[in-house]
Amino acid sequence: MSADVSARLAWPDDGAAIARVQLASWRATYQDLIPAETLDALDPDEIAQRWAATVSTPKEARMRVLVALERANLRGFALVHPCYDPDSDQIADGEVGEFVIDPDHQRVGHGSRLLQAAIDTLAADKFTRALWWVDSTDDVLRSFVTESGWEADGAHRELAAETGGSLKQIRLHTTIG
């Protein structure tokens, strides 16, 4: 017997489930950077509509949203697109712009399937290198990504948070193909 799990391109109707997973992840991951009242004030319906629009009318032809499923239940999502970093080549360099697995469903294979689907999608869109900004303190994600063949390329950035703190990120890269 095998589990009914998969990864596929997102459909506009996936917007509500993507928003639910995104908000759950933000609450679990950024509780020290985003005040709970700020997260509580976010409108899940508005976020769902934005995701549905991103899926149905992306800003860029090579922007794709993928989802990880367990049966019909969405367990994670990824957003891939051309990399817009100043030192990147938007033709050759793709980026994993979002990669989120529902906090209650991590470490059961959804991330591996979703990452493989993201790489396959970037390859199909003729990217030859992939870039991914990851939180410098997220040792679990960084280990997962580096064990999948990604390496740090020396780039780093710091994003200001509403609380006055900041989110430090490092950039990882891999060759596609």
XYZ file of C-alpha atoms in Angstrom:
177
model
C 0.000 0.000 0.000
C 1.333 3.463 -0.850
C 0.349 6.895 0.353
C -1.654 9.160 -1.952
C 0.786 12.075 -2.155
C 1.787 14.305 -5.043
C 3.009 17.682 -6.206
C 1.488 19.667 -9.065
C 1.025 23.140 -10.455
C -1.446 25.095 -8.349
C -4.953 25.895 -9.507
C -6.724 29.186 -8.701
C -9.050 27.249 -6.373
C -6.009 26.353 -4.229
C -5.746 29.971 -3.038
C -7.606 29.462 0.257
C -5.555 26.398 1.210
C -2.299 28.159 0.281
C -3.306 31.133 2.461
C -4.126 28.797 5.370
C -0.733 27.065 5.154
C 1.108 30.372 4.741
C -0.529 31.929 7.813
C 0.103 28.790 9.904
C 3.747 28.879 8.871
C 4.127 32.586 9.646
C 2.627 32.065 13.102
C 5.035 29.211 13.816
C 8.141 30.710 12.220
C 7.977 34.465 12.731
C 6.372 34.816 16.156
C 9.375 36.843 17.356
C 9.335 39.132 14.310
C 5.648 39.652 13.531
C 3.313 40.564 16.410
C 0.389 38.172 16.884
C -2.099 41.040 16.494
C -0.585 41.844 13.086
C -1.026 38.241 11.955
C -4.537 38.114 13.424
C -5.449 41.261 11.470
C -4.555 39.667 8.128
C -7.576 38.725 6.042
C -7.244 35.086 4.894
C -9.748 35.718 2.099
C -7.682 38.598 0.731
C -4.516 36.477 0.872
C -6.364 33.643 -0.877
C -7.494 36.021 -3.622
C -3.916 37.209 -4.134
C -2.693 33.635 -4.467
C -5.504 32.795 -6.882
C -4.533 35.830 -8.975
C -0.858 34.849 -8.889
C -1.794 31.398 -10.176
C -4.235 32.545 -12.854
C -2.497 35.736 -14.043
C 1.136 35.706 -12.958
C 3.195 38.892 -13.368
C 5.794 36.934 -15.352
C 5.343 34.067 -17.793
C 7.829 31.905 -15.886
C 6.274 32.493 -12.454
C 4.718 29.292 -11.167
C 3.018 28.183 -7.959
C 3.285 24.512 -7.067
C 1.533 22.603 -4.325
C 2.249 19.456 -2.321
C -0.796 17.311 -1.683
C -1.762 14.445 0.576
C -4.886 13.080 -1.060
C -6.861 16.296 -1.713
C -5.309 18.161 1.235
C -2.758 20.851 0.462
C 0.301 20.380 2.689
C 2.696 22.911 1.190
C 3.426 25.276 -1.656
C 6.304 26.799 -3.549
C 6.628 29.849 -5.759
C 9.311 29.808 -8.455
C 10.172 32.662 -10.814
C 13.085 34.423 -12.479
C 15.598 35.743 -9.959
C 15.538 39.524 -9.683
C 18.703 39.936 -7.609
C 20.988 42.611 -9.089
C 23.790 40.079 -9.620
C 21.605 37.478 -11.308
C 20.723 36.731 -14.910
C 16.911 36.749 -15.228
C 17.116 34.472 -18.263
C 19.320 31.782 -16.707
C 18.657 32.188 -12.960
C 15.423 31.020 -11.403
C 14.492 31.502 -7.775
C 12.578 29.598 -5.160
C 10.769 32.656 -3.857
C 8.487 30.860 -1.402
C 8.699 27.354 0.000
C 6.315 26.482 2.805
C 5.258 23.160 4.289
C 2.393 23.152 6.784
C 4.003 23.066 10.254
C 1.770 20.135 11.248
C 2.857 18.057 8.232
C 6.617 18.505 8.028
C 9.247 15.790 7.796
C 7.035 13.266 6.005
C 8.232 13.818 2.421
C 6.112 16.729 1.228
C 9.145 19.041 1.102
C 11.204 16.592 -0.957
C 8.423 16.116 -3.501
C 7.748 19.848 -3.673
C 11.436 20.710 -4.081
C 11.805 18.178 -6.894
C 8.712 19.603 -8.606
C 10.134 23.119 -8.227
C 13.453 22.101 -9.792
C 11.679 20.233 -12.601
C 9.533 23.308 -13.271
C 12.548 25.633 -13.313
C 14.313 23.242 -15.711
C 11.255 23.101 -17.981
C 11.326 26.900 -18.072
C 14.974 26.712 -19.262
C 16.627 28.088 -16.130
C 20.130 26.701 -15.623
C 20.713 27.843 -12.049
C 18.401 28.175 -9.064
C 18.767 30.585 -6.148
C 17.007 30.513 -2.787
C 17.133 32.933 0.138
C 16.801 31.053 3.450
C 16.704 32.349 7.002
C 20.188 32.131 8.477
C 18.848 30.665 11.739
C 16.613 28.029 10.121
C 19.030 25.137 10.529
C 16.416 22.525 9.604
C 15.554 24.123 6.260
C 19.171 24.955 5.473
C 20.225 21.345 6.193
C 17.387 20.022 4.032
C 18.387 22.297 1.156
C 22.139 21.691 1.381
C 21.601 17.927 1.653
C 19.691 18.284 -1.634
C 22.823 19.674 -3.304
C 22.500 23.421 -2.748
C 25.431 25.532 -1.519
C 25.825 28.997 -0.041
C 27.154 31.483 -2.593
C 28.305 34.141 -0.111
C 25.399 36.551 -0.591
C 23.425 37.651 2.452
C 20.752 40.201 3.298
C 18.857 41.536 6.258
C 15.123 42.309 6.149
C 13.665 44.712 8.716
C 10.795 43.438 10.854
C 7.869 45.375 12.264
C 9.070 44.629 15.806
C 12.343 46.438 15.187
C 14.230 43.177 14.777
C 15.460 41.802 11.513
C 15.485 38.607 9.525
C 18.928 37.618 8.304
C 19.076 35.462 5.206
C 21.742 33.712 3.198
C 21.474 32.804 -0.468
C 21.932 29.257 -1.657
C 22.320 28.118 -5.243
C 22.373 24.976 -7.344
C 22.916 24.119 -10.970
C 19.867 22.804 -12.799
C 20.211 20.035 -15.344
